[in-house]
PDB file of C-alpha atoms (C1' of nucleotides) in Angstrom:
ATOM      1  CA  UNK A  16      10.865  -6.735  22.283  1.00  0.00           C
ATOM      2  CA  UNK A  17      10.625  -4.751  19.265  1.00  0.00           C
ATOM      3  CA  UNK A  18      11.704  -7.281  16.825  1.00  0.00           C
ATOM      4  CA  UNK A  19      10.527  -5.563  13.400  1.00  0.00           C
ATOM      5  CA  UNK A  20      12.508  -2.806  12.440  1.00  0.00           C
ATOM      6  CA  UNK A  21      11.199   0.821  12.059  1.00  0.00           C
ATOM      7  CA  UNK A  22      11.101   0.553   8.572  1.00  0.00           C
ATOM      8  CA  UNK A  23       9.041  -2.563   8.218  1.00  0.00           C
ATOM      9  CA  UNK A  24       6.315  -1.024  10.654  1.00  0.00           C
ATOM     10  CA  UNK A  25       6.484   1.779   8.523  1.00  0.00           C
ATOM     11  CA  UNK A  26       5.452   0.259   5.019  1.00  0.00           C
ATOM     12  CA  UNK A  27       3.337  -1.287   6.968  1.00  0.00           C
ATOM     13  CA  UNK A  28       1.557   1.197   8.414  1.00  0.00           C
ATOM     14  CA  UNK A  29       1.298   3.080   5.319  1.00  0.00           C
ATOM     15  CA  UNK A  30      -0.304  -0.258   3.553  1.00  0.00           C
ATOM     16  CA  UNK A  31      -2.884  -0.009   5.734  1.00  0.00           C
ATOM     17  CA  UNK A  32      -3.481   3.491   4.074  1.00  0.00           C
ATOM     18  CA  UNK A  33      -3.062   2.485   0.716  1.00  0.00           C
ATOM     19  CA  UNK A  34      -7.003   2.067  -0.258  1.00  0.00           C
ATOM     20  CA  UNK A  35      -9.151   5.016  -1.275  1.00  0.00           C
ATOM     21  CA  UNK A  36     -11.358   3.857   1.261  1.00  0.00           C
ATOM     22  CA  UNK A  37     -10.097   3.281   4.027  1.00  0.00           C
ATOM     23  CA  UNK A  38      -8.456   7.450   3.850  1.00  0.00           C
ATOM     24  CA  UNK A  39     -12.492   8.110   3.232  1.00  0.00           C
ATOM     25  CA  UNK A  40     -13.326   6.453   6.568  1.00  0.00           C
ATOM     26  CA  UNK A  41     -10.061   7.769   8.501  1.00  0.00           C
ATOM     27  CA  UNK A  42     -10.899  11.303   7.274  1.00  0.00           C
ATOM     28  CA  UNK A  43     -14.441  10.820   8.613  1.00  0.00           C
ATOM     29  CA  UNK A  44     -13.836   9.793  11.975  1.00  0.00           C
ATOM     30  CA  UNK A  45     -11.363  13.284  12.459  1.00  0.00           C
ATOM     31  CA  UNK A  46     -14.381  14.439  13.146  1.00  0.00           C
ATOM     32  CA  UNK A  47     -15.617  12.594  15.545  1.00  0.00           C
ATOM     33  CA  UNK A  48     -17.183   8.685  16.412  1.00  0.00           C
ATOM     34  CA  UNK A  49     -19.568   7.702  13.770  1.00  0.00           C
ATOM     35  CA  UNK A  50     -21.894   4.202  12.941  1.00  0.00           C
ATOM     36  CA  UNK A  51     -21.054   2.462  10.947  1.00  0.00           C
ATOM     37  CA  UNK A  52     -24.651   3.911   9.049  1.00  0.00           C
ATOM     38  CA  UNK A  53     -23.416   6.906   8.450  1.00  0.00           C
ATOM     39  CA  UNK A  54     -20.268   6.153   6.874  1.00  0.00           C
ATOM     40  CA  UNK A  55     -22.454   3.554   4.506  1.00  0.00           C
ATOM     41  CA  UNK A  56     -23.334   6.564   4.114  1.00  0.00           C
ATOM     42  CA  UNK A  57     -20.971   8.941   2.874  1.00  0.00           C
ATOM     43  CA  UNK A  58     -19.177   6.500   0.860  1.00  0.00           C
ATOM     44  CA  UNK A  59     -19.045   5.306  -2.006  1.00  0.00           C
ATOM     45  CA  UNK A  60     -19.300   1.137  -1.082  1.00  0.00           C
ATOM     46  CA  UNK A  61     -21.272  -1.234  -1.017  1.00  0.00           C
ATOM     47  CA  UNK A  62     -21.736  -2.871   3.091  1.00  0.00           C
ATOM     48  CA  UNK A  63     -19.531  -5.916   3.114  1.00  0.00           C
ATOM     49  CA  UNK A  64     -16.645  -3.899   1.338  1.00  0.00           C
ATOM     50  CA  UNK A  65     -17.252  -0.917   4.314  1.00  0.00           C
ATOM     51  CA  UNK A  66     -16.789  -4.161   7.289  1.00  0.00           C
ATOM     52  CA  UNK A  67     -13.399  -5.736   5.224  1.00  0.00           C
ATOM     53  CA  UNK A  68     -12.063  -2.377   5.030  1.00  0.00           C
ATOM     54  CA  UNK A  69     -12.612  -1.546   8.753  1.00  0.00           C
ATOM     55  CA  UNK A  70     -11.387  -4.377   9.537  1.00  0.00           C
ATOM     56  CA  UNK A  71      -8.389  -3.692   8.348  1.00  0.00           C
ATOM     57  CA  UNK A  72      -8.203  -0.619   9.968  1.00  0.00           C
ATOM     58  CA  UNK A  73      -9.243  -2.449  13.997  1.00  0.00           C
ATOM     59  CA  UNK A  74      -6.988  -5.447  12.930  1.00  0.00           C
ATOM     60  CA  UNK A  75      -3.923  -2.273  12.558  1.00  0.00           C
ATOM     61  CA  UNK A  76      -5.736  -0.629  16.201  1.00  0.00           C
ATOM     62  CA  UNK A  77      -6.303   1.966  14.213  1.00  0.00           C
ATOM     63  CA  UNK A  78      -9.502   2.039  15.186  1.00  0.00           C
ATOM     64  CA  UNK A  79     -11.971   0.923  17.240  1.00  0.00           C
ATOM     65  CA  UNK A  80     -15.019   0.051  17.383  1.00  0.00           C
ATOM     66  CA  UNK A  81     -17.878  -0.278  20.306  1.00  0.00           C
ATOM     67  CA  UNK A  82     -22.403  -1.598  20.012  1.00  0.00           C
ATOM     68  CA  UNK A  83     -24.280   0.479  20.627  1.00  0.00           C
ATOM     69  CA  UNK A  84     -27.124  -1.889  20.106  1.00  0.00           C
ATOM     70  CA  UNK A  85     -28.309  -2.425  17.070  1.00  0.00           C
ATOM     71  CA  UNK A  86     -25.693   0.079  15.706  1.00  0.00           C
ATOM     72  CA  UNK A  87     -21.653  -0.391  15.830  1.00  0.00           C
ATOM     73  CA  UNK A  88     -19.925   3.305  16.453  1.00  0.00           C
ATOM     74  CA  UNK A  89     -16.678   4.012  15.153  1.00  0.00           C
ATOM     75  CA  UNK A  90     -13.931   5.823  16.710  1.00  0.00           C
ATOM     76  CA  UNK A  91      -9.595   6.607  16.381  1.00  0.00           C
ATOM     77  CA  UNK A  92      -7.412   5.107  18.687  1.00  0.00           C
ATOM     78  CA  UNK A  93      -6.125   7.614  19.781  1.00  0.00           C
ATOM     79  CA  UNK A  94      -3.441   9.043  17.713  1.00  0.00           C
ATOM     80  CA  UNK A  95      -2.617  11.317  15.603  1.00  0.00           C
ATOM     81  CA  UNK A  96      -4.152  10.712  11.861  1.00  0.00           C
ATOM     82  CA  UNK A  97      -4.743  14.074  11.173  1.00  0.00           C
ATOM     83  CA  UNK A  98      -1.265  15.286  11.145  1.00  0.00           C
ATOM     84  CA  UNK A  99      -0.109  12.233   8.616  1.00  0.00           C
ATOM     85  CA  UNK A 100      -2.917  12.715   6.616  1.00  0.00           C
ATOM     86  CA  UNK A 101      -2.032  16.801   6.316  1.00  0.00           C
ATOM     87  CA  UNK A 102       1.459  15.945   5.924  1.00  0.00           C
ATOM     88  CA  UNK A 103       0.536  13.618   2.858  1.00  0.00           C
ATOM     89  CA  UNK A 104      -1.720  16.525   1.463  1.00  0.00           C
ATOM     90  CA  UNK A 105       1.152  18.935   1.046  1.00  0.00           C
ATOM     91  CA  UNK A 106       3.761  16.438  -0.103  1.00  0.00           C
ATOM     92  CA  UNK A 107       1.529  15.480  -2.958  1.00  0.00           C
ATOM     93  CA  UNK A 108       0.721  19.918  -3.593  1.00  0.00           C
ATOM     94  CA  UNK A 109       4.447  20.310  -3.832  1.00  0.00           C
ATOM     95  CA  UNK A 110       4.495  17.464  -6.091  1.00  0.00           C
ATOM     96  CA  UNK A 111       2.688  18.494  -8.709  1.00  0.00           C
ATOM     97  CA  UNK A 112       3.954  22.212  -8.238  1.00  0.00           C
ATOM     98  CA  UNK A 113       7.058  20.447  -8.522  1.00  0.00           C
ATOM     99  CA  UNK A 114       5.874  18.437 -12.381  1.00  0.00           C
ATOM    100  CA  UNK A 115       4.397  22.677 -13.132  1.00  0.00           C
ATOM    101  CA  UNK A 116       7.705  23.624 -13.069  1.00  0.00           C
ATOM    102  CA  UNK A 117       9.130  21.203 -14.780  1.00  0.00           C
ATOM    103  CA  UNK A 118       6.945  21.304 -17.256  1.00  0.00           C
ATOM    104  CA  UNK A 119       7.035  25.235 -17.755  1.00  0.00           C
ATOM    105  CA  UNK A 120      10.814  24.846 -18.222  1.00  0.00           C
ATOM    106  CA  UNK A 121      10.497  22.497 -20.608  1.00  0.00           C
ATOM    107  CA  UNK A 122       8.437  24.982 -22.251  1.00  0.00           C
ATOM    108  CA  UNK A 123      11.086  27.326 -21.937  1.00  0.00           C
ATOM    109  CA  UNK A 124      13.692  25.300 -24.096  1.00  0.00           C
ATOM    110  CA  UNK A 125      11.838  24.145 -26.542  1.00  0.00           C
ATOM    111  CA  UNK A 126      10.874  27.517 -27.212  1.00  0.00           C
ATOM    112  CA  UNK A 127      14.629  28.869 -27.464  1.00  0.00           C
TER     113      UNK A 127
ATOM    114  CA  UNK B  35      -7.853  19.115 -14.278  1.00  0.00           C
ATOM    115  CA  UNK B  36      -8.070  17.886 -11.049  1.00  0.00           C
ATOM    116  CA  UNK B  37      -9.971  15.274 -12.006  1.00  0.00           C
ATOM    117  CA  UNK B  38      -8.817  12.922  -9.206  1.00  0.00           C
ATOM    118  CA  UNK B  39      -9.975  13.295  -5.855  1.00  0.00           C
ATOM    119  CA  UNK B  40      -7.895  14.003  -3.085  1.00  0.00           C
ATOM    120  CA  UNK B  41      -8.257  10.793  -0.800  1.00  0.00           C
ATOM    121  CA  UNK B  42      -8.162   8.164  -4.374  1.00  0.00           C
ATOM    122  CA  UNK B  43      -4.152  11.201  -4.773  1.00  0.00           C
ATOM    123  CA  UNK B  44      -3.371  10.385  -1.463  1.00  0.00           C
ATOM    124  CA  UNK B  45      -4.207   6.430  -1.433  1.00  0.00           C
ATOM    125  CA  UNK B  46      -1.856   5.813  -4.579  1.00  0.00           C
ATOM    126  CA  UNK B  47       0.210   8.714  -2.433  1.00  0.00           C
ATOM    127  CA  UNK B  48       0.543   5.845   0.886  1.00  0.00           C
ATOM    128  CA  UNK B  49      -0.105   2.372  -1.661  1.00  0.00           C
ATOM    129  CA  UNK B  50       3.381   4.015  -3.358  1.00  0.00           C
ATOM    130  CA  UNK B  51       5.385   4.214  -0.053  1.00  0.00           C
ATOM    131  CA  UNK B  52       4.072   1.025   1.235  1.00  0.00           C
ATOM    132  CA  UNK B  53       6.869  -0.879   1.234  1.00  0.00           C
ATOM    133  CA  UNK B  54       9.547  -1.410   2.939  1.00  0.00           C
ATOM    134  CA  UNK B  55      13.103  -0.769   0.490  1.00  0.00           C
ATOM    135  CA  UNK B  56      10.343   2.132  -1.122  1.00  0.00           C
ATOM    136  CA  UNK B  57      10.692   3.567   2.719  1.00  0.00           C
ATOM    137  CA  UNK B  58      14.788   2.690   2.936  1.00  0.00           C
ATOM    138  CA  UNK B  59      15.598   4.973  -0.189  1.00  0.00           C
ATOM    139  CA  UNK B  60      13.417   7.860   0.564  1.00  0.00           C
ATOM    140  CA  UNK B  61      14.655   7.950   4.413  1.00  0.00           C
ATOM    141  CA  UNK B  62      18.667   7.122   3.348  1.00  0.00           C
ATOM    142  CA  UNK B  63      18.337  10.360   0.390  1.00  0.00           C
ATOM    143  CA  UNK B  64      17.304  12.553   3.327  1.00  0.00           C
ATOM    144  CA  UNK B  65      20.604  13.215   3.567  1.00  0.00           C
ATOM    145  CA  UNK B  66      21.140  13.879  -0.331  1.00  0.00           C
ATOM    146  CA  UNK B  67      21.521  12.744  -3.876  1.00  0.00           C
ATOM    147  CA  UNK B  68      22.824   8.478  -3.361  1.00  0.00           C
ATOM    148  CA  UNK B  69      24.309   6.540  -6.345  1.00  0.00           C
ATOM    149  CA  UNK B  70      22.262   3.308  -7.202  1.00  0.00           C
ATOM    150  CA  UNK B  71      26.079   1.779  -5.278  1.00  0.00           C
ATOM    151  CA  UNK B  72      25.092   3.304  -2.404  1.00  0.00           C
ATOM    152  CA  UNK B  73      21.699   2.441  -2.005  1.00  0.00           C
ATOM    153  CA  UNK B  74      22.788  -1.236  -2.674  1.00  0.00           C
ATOM    154  CA  UNK B  75      25.267  -1.517  -0.152  1.00  0.00           C
ATOM    155  CA  UNK B  76      23.064   0.192   2.525  1.00  0.00           C
ATOM    156  CA  UNK B  77      20.281  -1.832   1.515  1.00  0.00           C
ATOM    157  CA  UNK B  78      19.616  -5.564   2.283  1.00  0.00           C
ATOM    158  CA  UNK B  79      18.441  -6.583  -1.360  1.00  0.00           C
ATOM    159  CA  UNK B  80      18.822  -7.577  -4.722  1.00  0.00           C
ATOM    160  CA  UNK B  81      20.152  -4.959  -7.694  1.00  0.00           C
ATOM    161  CA  UNK B  82      17.151  -5.727 -10.343  1.00  0.00           C
ATOM    162  CA  UNK B  83      14.352  -5.713  -6.780  1.00  0.00           C
ATOM    163  CA  UNK B  84      16.587  -2.316  -6.313  1.00  0.00           C
ATOM    164  CA  UNK B  85      15.991  -1.198  -9.458  1.00  0.00           C
ATOM    165  CA  UNK B  86      12.543  -2.018  -9.913  1.00  0.00           C
ATOM    166  CA  UNK B  87      11.078   0.362  -6.231  1.00  0.00           C
ATOM    167  CA  UNK B  88      13.570   3.385  -7.686  1.00  0.00           C
ATOM    168  CA  UNK B  89      11.711   2.837 -11.074  1.00  0.00           C
ATOM    169  CA  UNK B  90       8.135   2.585  -9.057  1.00  0.00           C
ATOM    170  CA  UNK B  91       9.656   6.049  -7.054  1.00  0.00           C
ATOM    171  CA  UNK B  92      11.262   7.780 -10.360  1.00  0.00           C
ATOM    172  CA  UNK B  93       7.199   6.896 -12.852  1.00  0.00           C
ATOM    173  CA  UNK B  94       5.201   7.934  -8.833  1.00  0.00           C
ATOM    174  CA  UNK B  95       7.778  11.960  -8.758  1.00  0.00           C
ATOM    175  CA  UNK B  96       8.719  11.673  -5.521  1.00  0.00           C
ATOM    176  CA  UNK B  97      12.459  10.758  -6.209  1.00  0.00           C
ATOM    177  CA  UNK B  98      14.455  12.156  -9.231  1.00  0.00           C
ATOM    178  CA  UNK B  99      17.965   9.683 -11.251  1.00  0.00           C
ATOM    179  CA  UNK B 100      20.704  11.477 -12.608  1.00  0.00           C
ATOM    180  CA  UNK B 101      23.456   9.414 -14.567  1.00  0.00           C
ATOM    181  CA  UNK B 102      26.611  10.668 -13.796  1.00  0.00           C
ATOM    182  CA  UNK B 103      29.308   8.712 -16.157  1.00  0.00           C
ATOM    183  CA  UNK B 104      28.713   4.698 -15.338  1.00  0.00           C
ATOM    184  CA  UNK B 105      26.102   5.427 -12.250  1.00  0.00           C
ATOM    185  CA  UNK B 106      22.648   7.172 -11.572  1.00  0.00           C
ATOM    186  CA  UNK B 107      22.638   8.801  -9.109  1.00  0.00           C
ATOM    187  CA  UNK B 108      18.819   9.382  -7.067  1.00  0.00           C
ATOM    188  CA  UNK B 109      17.618  12.601  -4.993  1.00  0.00           C
ATOM    189  CA  UNK B 110      14.145  13.364  -3.761  1.00  0.00           C
ATOM    190  CA  UNK B 111      11.826  15.557  -6.196  1.00  0.00           C
ATOM    191  CA  UNK B 112      11.736  18.726  -3.808  1.00  0.00           C
ATOM    192  CA  UNK B 113       8.863  17.794  -1.634  1.00  0.00           C
ATOM    193  CA  UNK B 114       8.819  17.281   1.554  1.00  0.00           C
ATOM    194  CA  UNK B 115       9.261  13.525   2.283  1.00  0.00           C
ATOM    195  CA  UNK B 116      10.641  13.837   6.256  1.00  0.00           C
ATOM    196  CA  UNK B 117       7.884  15.163   7.378  1.00  0.00           C
ATOM    197  CA  UNK B 118       5.490  12.730   6.141  1.00  0.00           C
ATOM    198  CA  UNK B 119       7.901   9.763   7.466  1.00  0.00           C
ATOM    199  CA  UNK B 120       7.837  12.100  11.052  1.00  0.00           C
ATOM    200  CA  UNK B 121       4.280  12.150  11.485  1.00  0.00           C
ATOM    201  CA  UNK B 122       4.353   8.665  10.356  1.00  0.00           C
ATOM    202  CA  UNK B 123       6.794   7.714  13.227  1.00  0.00           C
ATOM    203  CA  UNK B 124       5.222   9.947  15.497  1.00  0.00           C
ATOM    204  CA  UNK B 125       1.983   7.641  15.025  1.00  0.00           C
ATOM    205  CA  UNK B 126       3.450   4.410  15.515  1.00  0.00           C
ATOM    206  CA  UNK B 127       4.717   5.506  19.288  1.00  0.00           C
ATOM    207  CA  UNK B 128       1.748   6.401  19.478  1.00  0.00           C
ATOM    208  CA  UNK B 129      -0.470   3.882  18.195  1.00  0.00           C
ATOM    209  CA  UNK B 130       2.209   1.482  20.958  1.00  0.00           C
ATOM    210  CA  UNK B 131       1.375   2.593  24.072  1.00  0.00           C
ATOM    211  CA  UNK B 132      -1.733   3.017  23.540  1.00  0.00           C
ATOM    212  CA  UNK B 133      -2.286  -0.598  23.091  1.00  0.00           C
ATOM    213  CA  UNK B 134      -0.078  -0.373  25.899  1.00  0.00           C
ATOM    214  CA  UNK B 135      -2.244   0.800  28.127  1.00  0.00           C
ATOM    215  CA  UNK B 136      -4.741  -1.202  26.933  1.00  0.00           C
ATOM    216  CA  UNK B 137      -3.420  -4.122  28.309  1.00  0.00           C
ATOM    217  CA  UNK B 138      -2.304  -2.124  31.725  1.00  0.00           C
ATOM    218  CA  UNK B 139      -6.930  -1.533  31.587  1.00  0.00           C
ATOM    219  CA  UNK B 140      -6.956  -5.261  30.750  1.00  0.00           C
ATOM    220  CA  UNK B 141      -4.908  -6.269  33.486  1.00  0.00           C
ATOM    221  CA  UNK B 142      -6.223  -4.581  36.490  1.00  0.00           C
ATOM    222  CA  UNK B 143     -10.282  -5.101  35.260  1.00  0.00           C
ATOM    223  CA  UNK B 144      -8.652  -8.641  35.332  1.00  0.00           C
ATOM    224  CA  UNK B 145      -6.879  -8.802  38.650  1.00  0.00           C
ATOM    225  CA  UNK B 146     -10.047  -7.113  40.450  1.00  0.00           C
TER     226      UNK B 146
ATOM    227  C1'  DT C 239     -40.751 -17.215  19.648  1.00  0.00           C
ATOM    228  C1'  DA C 240     -39.783 -15.772  14.836  1.00  0.00           C
ATOM    229  C1'  DC C 241     -39.177 -11.927  11.476  1.00  0.00           C
ATOM    230  C1'  DG C 242     -36.383  -7.159  10.082  1.00  0.00           C
ATOM    231  C1'  DT C 243     -32.641  -3.998   9.853  1.00  0.00           C
ATOM    232  C1'  DG C 244     -27.326  -3.635  10.682  1.00  0.00           C
ATOM    233  C1'  DA C 245     -23.194  -5.279  10.311  1.00  0.00           C
ATOM    234  C1'  DT C 246     -19.793  -8.765   9.850  1.00  0.00           C
ATOM    235  C1'  DT C 247     -17.661 -13.275   8.050  1.00  0.00           C
ATOM    236  C1'  DG C 248     -16.523 -16.835   4.528  1.00  0.00           C
ATOM    237  C1'  DC C 249     -15.169 -17.585   0.116  1.00  0.00           C
ATOM    238  C1'  DG C 250     -13.833 -17.695  -5.006  1.00  0.00           C
ATOM    239  C1'  DG C 251     -12.282 -15.572  -9.073  1.00  0.00           C
ATOM    240  C1'  DA C 252      -9.663 -11.408 -10.583  1.00  0.00           C
ATOM    241  C1'  DA C 253      -6.578  -8.016 -10.769  1.00  0.00           C
ATOM    242  C1'  DG C 254      -2.716  -6.444  -8.789  1.00  0.00           C
ATOM    243  C1'  DT C 255       2.527  -6.621  -6.591  1.00  0.00           C
ATOM    244  C1'  DT C 256       6.640  -8.409  -4.822  1.00  0.00           C
ATOM    245  C1'  DC C 257      11.106 -11.686  -7.151  1.00  0.00           C
ATOM    246  C1'  DG C 258      14.479 -13.414  -9.321  1.00  0.00           C
ATOM    247  C1'  DC C 259      16.536 -14.921 -13.444  1.00  0.00           C
ATOM    248  C1'  DA C 260      18.001 -14.755 -17.926  1.00  0.00           C
ATOM    249  C1'  DA C 261      18.136 -10.354 -21.664  1.00  0.00           C
ATOM    250  C1'  DT C 262      19.844  -5.793 -22.978  1.00  0.00           C
ATOM    251  C1'  DT C 263      21.655  -0.101 -22.647  1.00  0.00           C
ATOM    252  C1'  DC C 264      25.000   2.022 -21.557  1.00  0.00           C
ATOM    253  C1'  DG C 265      29.124   3.919 -20.223  1.00  0.00           C
ATOM    254  C1'  DT C 266      34.607   3.240 -19.124  1.00  0.00           C
ATOM    255  C1'  DG C 267      38.976   1.600 -20.209  1.00  0.00           C
ATOM    256  C1'  DG C 268      41.866  -2.276 -22.018  1.00  0.00           C
TER     257       DG C 268
ATOM    258  C1'  DC D 241      36.427  -2.808 -31.527  1.00  0.00           C
ATOM    259  C1'  DC D 242      35.799  -5.981 -27.227  1.00  0.00           C
ATOM    260  C1'  DA D 243      34.848  -6.716 -22.181  1.00  0.00           C
ATOM    261  C1'  DC D 244      33.375  -5.651 -17.733  1.00  0.00           C
ATOM    262  C1'  DG D 245      30.826  -3.714 -14.812  1.00  0.00           C
ATOM    263  C1'  DA D 246      27.001  -0.861 -13.382  1.00  0.00           C
ATOM    264  C1'  DA D 247      21.592   0.110 -14.136  1.00  0.00           C
ATOM    265  C1'  DT D 248      17.661  -1.118 -16.314  1.00  0.00           C
ATOM    266  C1'  DT D 249      13.843  -4.431 -18.493  1.00  0.00           C
ATOM    267  C1'  DG D 250      10.876  -8.127 -19.708  1.00  0.00           C
ATOM    268  C1'  DC D 251       8.919 -12.508 -17.933  1.00  0.00           C
ATOM    269  C1'  DG D 252       6.851 -15.772 -15.222  1.00  0.00           C
ATOM    270  C1'  DA D 253       5.570 -17.999 -10.428  1.00  0.00           C
ATOM    271  C1'  DA D 254       4.326 -17.276  -5.818  1.00  0.00           C
ATOM    272  C1'  DC D 255       2.035 -14.072  -3.212  1.00  0.00           C
ATOM    273  C1'  DT D 256      -1.298 -10.814  -1.429  1.00  0.00           C
ATOM    274  C1'  DT D 257      -4.863  -7.915  -1.813  1.00  0.00           C
ATOM    275  C1'  DC D 258      -9.787  -6.066  -3.273  1.00  0.00           C
ATOM    276  C1'  DC D 259     -14.719  -6.713  -4.384  1.00  0.00           C
ATOM    277  C1'  DG D 260     -19.499  -9.581  -4.297  1.00  0.00           C
ATOM    278  C1'  DC D 261     -21.948 -13.172  -3.166  1.00  0.00           C
ATOM    279  C1'  DA D 262     -24.627 -15.811  -0.338  1.00  0.00           C
ATOM    280  C1'  DA D 263     -24.662 -17.458   4.719  1.00  0.00           C
ATOM    281  C1'  DT D 264     -23.681 -15.362  10.096  1.00  0.00           C
ATOM    282  C1'  DC D 265     -24.470 -12.894  13.635  1.00  0.00           C
ATOM    283  C1'  DA D 266     -26.619  -9.919  16.874  1.00  0.00           C
ATOM    284  C1'  DC D 267     -29.709  -6.792  18.359  1.00  0.00           C
ATOM    285  C1'  DG D 268     -34.961  -5.157  18.365  1.00  0.00           C
ATOM    286  C1'  DT D 269     -39.887  -6.040  18.101  1.00  0.00           C
ATOM    287  C1'  DA D 270     -44.041  -7.987  17.731  1.00  0.00           C
TER     288       DA D 270
END
DNA sequence: TACGTGATTGCGGAAGTTCGCAATTCGTGG
DNA sequence: CCACGAATTGCGAACTTCCGCAATCACGTA
């Protein structure tokens, strides 16, 4: 068991998250389950494209789908996705302010 | 300013992390700056491949490089990468146990 | 049964990623 | 100055991802 090194699994997880549409889907699903129709209305994407991205998330086990009549409702599958997205957001802002500081340094050095 | 939606930036960040070698590099750099030589010894990858992955991380601003004599030393550039990796690890284990529970459910249902 | 709507799947081409080889840069020591 | 080791860059081939079109499946309804 556990034949896949942890860092491989992490890389694969990150690769799964590496698309704007899939990020949007996960963000939207954080507020609770949602039918495809609503996702489609909220995200700028063709129905077929959305289906493909949903399929990726489904295959990876990050979301679950269940039919309710003629519509299909998607939901997060357990894990704490929110925390991961929060950490990503934080890291992004940290990197941006870091660049600002570097820029300020350079400007200061330039004026000397 | 801020012309890129946040979810696009997140997706790009995750895409950057979506490779085993890059994950390993970031993990190793968490214990402090490290010369390329040591990274090369620790990771199973050709020198040229490592350089390319380091270039990706450099361009994205996640790591910094500085020469020290004939070697080049890489370091994390500020942000809290550790937290992101921890969140990823947590989510992975949650997803795995989730699948175990699902499997158990199916087996139970099957035996009825 | 036949039709319409919601959602998915199966392609095919365009675009992007990864990897190794060869060539290049940069610094150190003979 | 020349040769060497460390690291990077340029490039081409193999592979993967992404996107839209057409076809299909699943469900409710006339």
